[in-house]
Coordinates of C-alpha atoms in Angstrom, one line a residue:
X230 CA -4.8 -4.2 -11.9
X231 CA -7.7 -6.3 -9.5
X232 CA -8.2 -3.0 -7.8
X233 CA -8.1 -0.7 -11.2
X234 CA -10.7 -3.2 -12.5
X235 CA -13.1 -3.0 -9.8
X236 CA -12.8 1.0 -9.9
X237 CA -13.5 0.7 -13.8
X238 CA -16.7 -1.3 -13.3
X239 CA -18.0 0.6 -10.3
X240 CA -19.7 3.1 -12.0
X241 CA -18.5 6.1 -10.1
X242 CA -19.5 9.4 -11.7
X243 CA -18.2 12.4 -9.5
X244 CA -15.2 10.6 -8.3
X245 CA -11.7 10.1 -9.9
X246 CA -9.5 7.1 -8.5
X247 CA -5.8 7.2 -9.7
X248 CA -3.2 4.5 -8.9
X249 CA 0.1 5.9 -10.2
X250 CA 3.1 5.6 -8.7
X251 CA 4.7 9.0 -8.2
X252 CA 8.2 10.3 -7.7
X253 CA 8.5 11.7 -4.3
X254 CA 8.5 15.6 -5.2
X255 CA 5.3 14.9 -7.1
X256 CA 3.8 12.4 -4.4
X257 CA 4.2 15.6 -2.0
X258 CA 1.8 17.7 -4.2
X259 CA -0.5 15.0 -4.8
X260 CA -1.0 14.9 -1.0
X261 CA -0.9 18.5 -0.2
X262 CA -3.9 18.9 -2.9
X263 CA -6.0 16.5 -1.5
X264 CA -8.9 16.9 0.6
X265 CA -8.8 13.7 2.6
X266 CA -6.5 10.4 2.0
X267 CA -7.9 6.6 1.9
X268 CA -6.0 3.9 3.1
X269 CA -6.9 0.5 2.6
X270 CA -3.7 -1.3 3.8
X271 CA -4.2 -4.6 5.8
X272 CA -1.6 -6.0 8.1
X273 CA -1.1 -9.8 7.9
X274 CA 0.5 -9.7 11.1
X275 CA -1.6 -7.1 12.5
X276 CA 1.1 -5.4 13.6
X277 CA 2.7 -3.1 11.0
X278 CA 1.5 0.0 10.4
X279 CA 0.8 2.0 6.8
X280 CA 3.5 4.2 5.8
X281 CA 1.0 6.1 3.6
X282 CA -1.1 7.1 6.9
X283 CA 2.0 8.4 7.8
X284 CA 2.8 10.4 5.1
X285 CA -0.9 11.7 5.0
X286 CA -0.7 12.7 8.5
X287 CA 2.7 14.5 8.0
X288 CA 0.7 16.7 5.4
X289 CA -2.2 17.5 7.8
X290 CA -4.4 15.3 5.7
X291 CA -7.3 13.7 7.3
X292 CA -7.3 9.8 6.6
X293 CA -10.0 7.4 6.1
X294 CA -8.5 4.1 7.1
X295 CA -9.7 0.5 7.1
X296 CA -9.7 -0.7 10.6
X297 CA -7.6 -3.5 11.8
X298 CA -5.8 -4.3 15.4
X299 CA -2.8 -1.6 15.5
X300 CA -4.6 1.2 13.6
X301 CA -5.3 2.9 16.6
X302 CA -1.5 4.0 17.0
X303 CA -2.0 6.2 14.0
X304 CA -5.5 6.9 13.5
X305 CA -7.8 8.3 16.3
X306 CA -11.4 8.3 14.6
X307 CA -13.0 11.6 14.6
X308 CA -9.9 13.3 15.7
X309 CA -7.1 12.8 13.2
X310 CA -9.0 10.5 10.7
X311 CA -11.9 8.3 10.3
X312 CA -11.6 4.5 10.4
X313 CA -14.0 2.2 8.6
X314 CA -14.5 -1.5 8.6
X315 CA -17.0 -2.0 5.7
X316 CA -17.1 -0.8 2.2
X317 CA -20.6 0.3 3.4
X318 CA -19.3 2.3 6.1
X319 CA -16.3 3.6 3.8
X320 CA -19.3 4.6 1.4
X321 CA -21.2 6.4 4.3
X322 CA -17.8 8.4 5.5
X323 CA -17.5 9.7 1.9
X324 CA -21.1 10.5 1.4
X325 CA -21.1 12.5 4.8
X326 CA -17.7 14.3 4.1
X327 CA -17.8 15.2 0.6
X328 CA -21.9 15.4 0.4
X329 CA -21.8 19.3 -0.8
X330 CA -18.5 19.4 -2.8
X331 CA -19.0 22.8 -3.4
X332 CA -17.9 23.5 0.1
X333 CA -15.2 22.5 2.5
X334 CA -16.7 19.7 5.3
X335 CA -16.6 21.2 8.5
X336 CA -15.8 17.8 9.8
X337 CA -13.0 17.2 7.4
X338 CA -11.8 21.1 8.3
X339 CA -12.0 20.2 12.4
X340 CA -9.8 17.2 11.6
X341 CA -7.4 18.9 10.0
X342 CA -6.9 21.5 12.6
X343 CA -6.4 18.9 15.2
X344 CA -3.8 17.4 13.3
X345 CA -2.2 20.5 12.7
X346 CA -2.4 21.0 16.6
X347 CA -1.0 17.9 18.0
X348 CA 1.6 17.9 15.0
X349 CA 4.2 18.7 17.2
X350 CA 3.4 16.0 19.9
X351 CA 3.7 13.3 17.1
X352 CA 6.9 14.0 15.8
X353 CA 9.4 11.4 16.1
X354 CA 11.8 13.5 18.0
X355 CA 9.4 14.7 20.0
X356 CA 7.9 11.1 21.4
X357 CA 11.9 10.2 21.6
X358 CA 12.5 12.9 24.0
X359 CA 9.4 12.4 26.0
X360 CA 9.5 8.3 26.0
X361 CA 12.9 7.0 25.2
X362 CA 15.6 9.3 26.0
X363 CA 14.4 9.4 30.0
X364 CA 14.9 5.4 29.9
X365 CA 18.3 5.8 28.9
X366 CA 19.0 8.0 31.0
X367 CA 18.2 5.9 34.0
X368 CA 20.8 4.6 35.7
X369 CA 21.0 0.8 35.7
X370 CA 21.5 -1.0 38.8
X371 CA 25.0 -2.2 39.3
X372 CA 25.1 -5.7 38.9
X373 CA 25.6 -7.6 42.4
X374 CA 28.0 -10.2 42.3
X375 CA 29.1 -11.8 45.6
X376 CA 32.0 -14.3 45.6
X377 CA 31.8 -16.8 48.2

């Protein structure tokens, strides 16, 4: 409700903001129909990652994400999304990306294509097979016990 009041009092004219909780099927349809997603997630520990960003990237949806310590593990600025630090940064991004609402932003389309291009290498199974599995397959040295 805090953010809903801020949104209501902001005077936005051509932007609609919805803060609904949706069933999974509707949520997937919403992401699929969006031009970009915005994440205002802030981690109190600085270590957890916003699952909404994972959802957005999984739908090849460019992400505009508030920057914090480990966000770069998910969002690469200008590659699969955009990072901002202040409300002015976010405003500037929105203005740049959506200045001509009649046609698709070339910058957004470029980011969307990069997300699609790298989708396979960013999948859980791909990373497991590339990073974790080789570690598990490496034989560990036998413990040496010597009895005196």
